[in-house]
């Protein structure tokens, strides 16, 4: 077991290996007032760590289900890559202990990712810096697929599929704020009809902006969780 983290605002103590120490809400006071593009310009793309998902079984992030005991069970059944439950970027930088508890990693999780939802580039970039410094994660993932109104009404999740300019800024800045690879989860688009699906156009753009990998959910935002995923579109 890891040594319990020291007591501090937002810090987590426990018998886990996911958090290295106390949590600092912001990476540094000097970051306040720094533009998003200046914040993200530090790290060259060739300095990024590389991900290898080839031939691996991946356990998708599962809110309210994918906790540490569940992930440990999945590891015994042959899962190779695991994610923590989705956390909110704004609460992470505030040092919310409930959000940071989602990043606990068991020693059996040999490839572990953190998934977050957020609407602003500087906020998500600060998360990336914190993950690299405070957590033992191999990568972090931006959720652009959650269709729940409580999330989309704040400009997060699947709402970003309709705001590609903001999404470009988020991925460009956040992917360069840390050496941790940044991945992105998306849906086929906002609407169900074939003419307005845009994932096939968005995926190469995400790669150009700095995403190391993309996960595609085969439903639209409008479908939410109804009906089968469109595996034909995924295969294309």
mmCIF file of C-alpha atoms in Angstrom:
data_model
loop_
_atom_site.group_PDB
_atom_site.id
_atom_site.type_symbol
_atom_site.label_atom_id
_atom_site.label_comp_id
_atom_site.label_asym_id
_atom_site.label_seq_id
_atom_site.Cartn_x
_atom_site.Cartn_y
_atom_site.Cartn_z
ATOM 1 C CA UNK A 1 0.000 0.000 0.000
ATOM 2 C CA UNK A 2 1.077 3.540 -0.659
ATOM 3 C CA UNK A 3 1.984 5.825 2.217
ATOM 4 C CA UNK A 4 -1.070 7.922 3.177
ATOM 5 C CA UNK A 5 -0.969 11.411 1.723
ATOM 6 C CA UNK A 6 -0.347 14.259 4.163
ATOM 7 C CA UNK A 7 -3.363 16.170 5.381
ATOM 8 C CA UNK A 8 -4.031 19.210 3.203
ATOM 9 C CA UNK A 9 -6.996 20.986 1.619
ATOM 10 C CA UNK A 10 -8.381 18.653 -0.991
ATOM 11 C CA UNK A 11 -5.751 15.995 -0.260
ATOM 12 C CA UNK A 12 -6.581 12.295 -0.138
ATOM 13 C CA UNK A 13 -5.206 9.727 2.260
ATOM 14 C CA UNK A 14 -5.675 6.009 1.786
ATOM 15 C CA UNK A 15 -4.212 2.648 0.836
ATOM 16 C CA UNK A 16 -4.035 3.398 -2.872
ATOM 17 C CA UNK A 17 -1.410 4.370 -5.387
ATOM 18 C CA UNK A 18 -3.395 6.886 -7.403
ATOM 19 C CA UNK A 19 -2.469 10.137 -5.647
ATOM 20 C CA UNK A 20 1.109 11.039 -4.855
ATOM 21 C CA UNK A 21 0.536 13.737 -2.261
ATOM 22 C CA UNK A 22 -1.533 16.715 -1.148
ATOM 23 C CA UNK A 23 -3.560 18.525 -3.747
ATOM 24 C CA UNK A 24 -2.802 22.071 -4.832
ATOM 25 C CA UNK A 25 -5.936 23.671 -6.374
ATOM 26 C CA UNK A 26 -3.933 25.615 -9.002
ATOM 27 C CA UNK A 27 -0.598 24.645 -10.460
ATOM 28 C CA UNK A 28 0.952 27.987 -9.518
ATOM 29 C CA UNK A 29 -0.235 31.427 -8.596
ATOM 30 C CA UNK A 30 1.649 32.810 -11.570
ATOM 31 C CA UNK A 31 -0.745 31.014 -13.923
ATOM 32 C CA UNK A 32 -3.597 33.374 -13.100
ATOM 33 C CA UNK A 33 -3.964 35.846 -15.961
ATOM 34 C CA UNK A 34 -1.822 33.828 -18.371
ATOM 35 C CA UNK A 35 -3.613 33.325 -21.663
ATOM 36 C CA UNK A 36 -4.743 29.849 -22.612
ATOM 37 C CA UNK A 37 -2.458 29.710 -25.647
ATOM 38 C CA UNK A 38 0.574 30.839 -23.644
ATOM 39 C CA UNK A 39 -0.205 28.202 -21.033
ATOM 40 C CA UNK A 40 -0.430 25.480 -23.649
ATOM 41 C CA UNK A 41 2.606 26.441 -25.718
ATOM 42 C CA UNK A 42 5.214 25.034 -23.335
ATOM 43 C CA UNK A 43 5.367 21.449 -24.432
ATOM 44 C CA UNK A 44 6.387 20.361 -27.917
ATOM 45 C CA UNK A 45 4.413 17.466 -29.351
ATOM 46 C CA UNK A 46 7.500 15.281 -29.737
ATOM 47 C CA UNK A 47 7.939 15.306 -25.953
ATOM 48 C CA UNK A 48 4.644 13.504 -25.376
ATOM 49 C CA UNK A 49 4.595 10.017 -23.917
ATOM 50 C CA UNK A 50 3.267 7.447 -26.358
ATOM 51 C CA UNK A 51 0.183 5.279 -25.861
ATOM 52 C CA UNK A 52 -0.068 1.701 -27.052
ATOM 53 C CA UNK A 53 -3.643 0.348 -27.100
ATOM 54 C CA UNK A 54 -2.860 -2.248 -29.783
ATOM 55 C CA UNK A 55 -4.534 -5.573 -28.983
ATOM 56 C CA UNK A 56 -5.621 -4.451 -25.521
ATOM 57 C CA UNK A 57 -9.041 -4.848 -23.880
ATOM 58 C CA UNK A 58 -10.207 -1.443 -22.638
ATOM 59 C CA UNK A 59 -12.736 -0.870 -19.868
ATOM 60 C CA UNK A 60 -14.723 2.251 -20.708
ATOM 61 C CA UNK A 61 -15.239 4.949 -18.052
ATOM 62 C CA UNK A 62 -18.461 4.110 -16.195
ATOM 63 C CA UNK A 63 -19.933 6.831 -13.986
ATOM 64 C CA UNK A 64 -21.287 5.456 -10.668
ATOM 65 C CA UNK A 65 -20.131 1.946 -11.697
ATOM 66 C CA UNK A 66 -16.440 2.040 -12.581
ATOM 67 C CA UNK A 67 -15.096 2.443 -9.052
ATOM 68 C CA UNK A 68 -11.876 0.877 -7.843
ATOM 69 C CA UNK A 69 -13.342 -2.453 -6.583
ATOM 70 C CA UNK A 70 -15.191 -2.923 -9.892
ATOM 71 C CA UNK A 71 -12.046 -2.192 -11.878
ATOM 72 C CA UNK A 72 -10.050 -4.656 -9.762
ATOM 73 C CA UNK A 73 -12.611 -7.334 -10.607
ATOM 74 C CA UNK A 74 -12.376 -6.471 -14.327
ATOM 75 C CA UNK A 75 -8.594 -6.766 -14.161
ATOM 76 C CA UNK A 76 -8.909 -10.343 -12.887
ATOM 77 C CA UNK A 77 -11.171 -11.087 -15.887
ATOM 78 C CA UNK A 78 -8.602 -9.949 -18.431
ATOM 79 C CA UNK A 79 -9.067 -6.185 -18.827
ATOM 80 C CA UNK A 80 -5.849 -4.411 -19.861
ATOM 81 C CA UNK A 81 -6.702 -0.684 -19.689
ATOM 82 C CA UNK A 82 -8.900 0.954 -17.048
ATOM 83 C CA UNK A 83 -10.350 4.425 -16.501
ATOM 84 C CA UNK A 84 -11.533 6.184 -13.379
ATOM 85 C CA UNK A 85 -15.067 7.590 -13.278
ATOM 86 C CA UNK A 86 -15.675 10.926 -15.011
ATOM 87 C CA UNK A 87 -14.666 13.924 -12.884
ATOM 88 C CA UNK A 88 -15.477 17.622 -13.293
ATOM 89 C CA UNK A 89 -12.514 19.837 -14.227
ATOM 90 C CA UNK A 90 -13.741 22.841 -12.243
ATOM 91 C CA UNK A 91 -14.006 20.786 -9.045
ATOM 92 C CA UNK A 92 -10.585 19.238 -9.624
ATOM 93 C CA UNK A 93 -8.753 22.582 -9.660
ATOM 94 C CA UNK A 94 -10.725 23.613 -6.562
ATOM 95 C CA UNK A 95 -9.287 20.597 -4.739
ATOM 96 C CA UNK A 96 -12.628 18.880 -4.204
ATOM 97 C CA UNK A 97 -11.829 15.688 -2.291
ATOM 98 C CA UNK A 98 -14.759 13.790 -3.806
ATOM 99 C CA UNK A 99 -13.446 14.356 -7.333
ATOM 100 C CA UNK A 100 -9.865 13.496 -6.405
ATOM 101 C CA UNK A 101 -11.025 10.255 -4.811
ATOM 102 C CA UNK A 102 -12.004 9.084 -8.317
ATOM 103 C CA UNK A 103 -8.319 8.958 -9.284
ATOM 104 C CA UNK A 104 -7.333 6.222 -6.863
ATOM 105 C CA UNK A 105 -5.452 3.525 -8.710
ATOM 106 C CA UNK A 106 -4.886 -0.029 -7.573
ATOM 107 C CA UNK A 107 -1.478 -1.630 -8.093
ATOM 108 C CA UNK A 108 -3.047 -4.178 -10.462
ATOM 109 C CA UNK A 109 -4.087 -1.396 -12.873
ATOM 110 C CA UNK A 110 -1.010 -1.385 -15.064
ATOM 111 C CA UNK A 111 -2.480 1.083 -17.580
ATOM 112 C CA UNK A 112 -4.809 3.653 -16.045
ATOM 113 C CA UNK A 113 -6.494 6.785 -17.386
ATOM 114 C CA UNK A 114 -8.405 9.676 -15.841
ATOM 115 C CA UNK A 115 -11.524 11.025 -17.572
ATOM 116 C CA UNK A 116 -12.707 14.591 -17.069
ATOM 117 C CA UNK A 117 -15.439 16.884 -18.340
ATOM 118 C CA UNK A 118 -14.864 20.595 -18.772
ATOM 119 C CA UNK A 119 -15.722 23.579 -20.915
ATOM 120 C CA UNK A 120 -12.652 25.834 -20.757
ATOM 121 C CA UNK A 121 -9.136 25.334 -22.094
ATOM 122 C CA UNK A 122 -7.196 26.873 -19.211
ATOM 123 C CA UNK A 123 -9.216 24.879 -16.675
ATOM 124 C CA UNK A 124 -8.531 21.571 -18.410
ATOM 125 C CA UNK A 125 -4.872 22.452 -18.965
ATOM 126 C CA UNK A 126 -4.488 23.027 -15.217
ATOM 127 C CA UNK A 127 -5.994 19.576 -14.669
ATOM 128 C CA UNK A 128 -3.437 18.036 -17.002
ATOM 129 C CA UNK A 129 -0.599 19.633 -15.056
ATOM 130 C CA UNK A 130 -2.054 18.443 -11.756
ATOM 131 C CA UNK A 131 -2.498 14.888 -13.047
ATOM 132 C CA UNK A 132 1.128 14.709 -14.075
ATOM 133 C CA UNK A 133 2.362 16.055 -10.763
ATOM 134 C CA UNK A 134 -0.070 14.517 -8.267
ATOM 135 C CA UNK A 135 -1.444 11.300 -9.801
ATOM 136 C CA UNK A 136 -0.024 8.049 -11.146
ATOM 137 C CA UNK A 137 -2.029 8.094 -14.374
ATOM 138 C CA UNK A 138 -0.795 7.059 -17.812
ATOM 139 C CA UNK A 139 -3.087 9.432 -19.726
ATOM 140 C CA UNK A 140 -6.164 11.611 -19.320
ATOM 141 C CA UNK A 141 -9.326 11.720 -21.403
ATOM 142 C CA UNK A 142 -11.662 14.597 -22.287
ATOM 143 C CA UNK A 143 -15.316 13.558 -22.305
ATOM 144 C CA UNK A 144 -17.140 14.980 -25.333
ATOM 145 C CA UNK A 145 -19.814 12.305 -25.303
ATOM 146 C CA UNK A 146 -21.920 12.727 -22.160
ATOM 147 C CA UNK A 147 -25.471 13.705 -23.282
ATOM 148 C CA UNK A 148 -26.895 14.410 -19.813
ATOM 149 C CA UNK A 149 -28.518 17.860 -19.572
ATOM 150 C CA UNK A 150 -26.776 18.648 -16.299
ATOM 151 C CA UNK A 151 -23.457 18.372 -18.140
ATOM 152 C CA UNK A 152 -24.293 19.777 -21.588
ATOM 153 C CA UNK A 153 -26.078 22.823 -20.152
ATOM 154 C CA UNK A 154 -22.692 23.926 -18.783
ATOM 155 C CA UNK A 155 -20.973 23.576 -22.148
ATOM 156 C CA UNK A 156 -19.348 20.229 -21.358
ATOM 157 C CA UNK A 157 -19.639 16.689 -22.693
ATOM 158 C CA UNK A 158 -21.449 16.224 -26.001
ATOM 159 C CA UNK A 159 -22.179 19.961 -26.162
ATOM 160 C CA UNK A 160 -18.606 20.453 -27.380
ATOM 161 C CA UNK A 161 -19.434 18.550 -30.575
ATOM 162 C CA UNK A 162 -21.365 21.647 -31.696
ATOM 163 C CA UNK A 163 -18.611 24.077 -30.714
ATOM 164 C CA UNK A 164 -15.554 22.942 -32.637
ATOM 165 C CA UNK A 165 -13.737 26.257 -32.219
ATOM 166 C CA UNK A 166 -13.852 25.913 -28.438
ATOM 167 C CA UNK A 167 -13.031 22.203 -28.671
ATOM 168 C CA UNK A 168 -9.992 23.025 -30.807
ATOM 169 C CA UNK A 169 -8.745 25.492 -28.220
ATOM 170 C CA UNK A 170 -9.272 23.002 -25.387
ATOM 171 C CA UNK A 171 -7.428 20.136 -27.071
ATOM 172 C CA UNK A 172 -4.654 22.335 -28.470
ATOM 173 C CA UNK A 173 -3.924 23.954 -25.119
ATOM 174 C CA UNK A 174 -4.518 21.064 -22.736
ATOM 175 C CA UNK A 175 -2.582 18.502 -24.788
ATOM 176 C CA UNK A 176 0.475 20.754 -24.609
ATOM 177 C CA UNK A 177 0.260 21.531 -20.898
ATOM 178 C CA UNK A 178 1.658 18.155 -19.840
ATOM 179 C CA UNK A 179 3.695 15.217 -21.090
ATOM 180 C CA UNK A 180 0.737 12.923 -20.319
ATOM 181 C CA UNK A 181 -1.079 11.865 -23.498
ATOM 182 C CA UNK A 182 -4.531 13.403 -23.876
ATOM 183 C CA UNK A 183 -7.316 11.362 -25.455
ATOM 184 C CA UNK A 184 -10.856 12.406 -26.409
ATOM 185 C CA UNK A 185 -14.172 10.571 -26.300
ATOM 186 C CA UNK A 186 -16.837 11.686 -28.809
ATOM 187 C CA UNK A 187 -20.166 10.555 -30.286
ATOM 188 C CA UNK A 188 -21.081 10.206 -33.962
ATOM 189 C CA UNK A 189 -22.505 13.717 -33.803
ATOM 190 C CA UNK A 190 -25.287 15.753 -32.255
ATOM 191 C CA UNK A 191 -28.158 14.510 -34.408
ATOM 192 C CA UNK A 192 -29.329 11.051 -35.450
ATOM 193 C CA UNK A 193 -29.701 11.710 -39.171
ATOM 194 C CA UNK A 194 -26.859 10.515 -41.352
ATOM 195 C CA UNK A 195 -26.318 13.826 -43.128
ATOM 196 C CA UNK A 196 -25.347 15.620 -39.932
ATOM 197 C CA UNK A 197 -22.966 13.098 -38.418
ATOM 198 C CA UNK A 198 -19.574 14.732 -38.099
ATOM 199 C CA UNK A 199 -17.308 12.330 -36.178
ATOM 200 C CA UNK A 200 -15.496 11.232 -39.353
ATOM 201 C CA UNK A 201 -14.568 14.883 -39.982
ATOM 202 C CA UNK A 202 -13.716 15.617 -36.368
ATOM 203 C CA UNK A 203 -11.363 12.688 -35.706
ATOM 204 C CA UNK A 204 -8.523 13.825 -38.026
ATOM 205 C CA UNK A 205 -8.873 17.365 -36.688
ATOM 206 C CA UNK A 206 -8.559 16.120 -33.103
ATOM 207 C CA UNK A 207 -5.364 14.314 -34.077
ATOM 208 C CA UNK A 208 -3.980 17.496 -35.652
ATOM 209 C CA UNK A 209 -4.852 19.501 -32.536
ATOM 210 C CA UNK A 210 -2.890 17.150 -30.288
ATOM 211 C CA UNK A 211 -5.117 14.245 -29.215
ATOM 212 C CA UNK A 212 -3.197 10.988 -28.852
ATOM 213 C CA UNK A 213 -6.274 8.787 -29.384
ATOM 214 C CA UNK A 214 -10.030 9.113 -29.934
ATOM 215 C CA UNK A 215 -12.843 6.887 -28.642
ATOM 216 C CA UNK A 216 -16.056 6.887 -30.692
ATOM 217 C CA UNK A 217 -19.434 6.117 -29.096
ATOM 218 C CA UNK A 218 -21.690 4.867 -31.890
ATOM 219 C CA UNK A 219 -24.733 6.922 -30.877
ATOM 220 C CA UNK A 220 -25.586 10.589 -31.354
ATOM 221 C CA UNK A 221 -26.115 13.048 -28.549
ATOM 222 C CA UNK A 222 -29.791 13.118 -29.502
ATOM 223 C CA UNK A 223 -30.055 9.337 -29.037
ATOM 224 C CA UNK A 224 -28.516 9.494 -25.578
ATOM 225 C CA UNK A 225 -28.474 5.768 -24.622
ATOM 226 C CA UNK A 226 -31.412 4.592 -26.751
ATOM 227 C CA UNK A 227 -31.200 1.942 -29.486
ATOM 228 C CA UNK A 228 -28.115 0.113 -30.671
ATOM 229 C CA UNK A 229 -24.811 1.773 -31.455
ATOM 230 C CA UNK A 230 -24.085 2.336 -35.143
ATOM 231 C CA UNK A 231 -21.274 -0.167 -35.627
ATOM 232 C CA UNK A 232 -21.369 0.300 -39.395
ATOM 233 C CA UNK A 233 -20.444 3.971 -39.027
ATOM 234 C CA UNK A 234 -17.710 3.096 -36.539
ATOM 235 C CA UNK A 235 -16.173 0.583 -38.943
ATOM 236 C CA UNK A 236 -16.154 3.172 -41.734
#
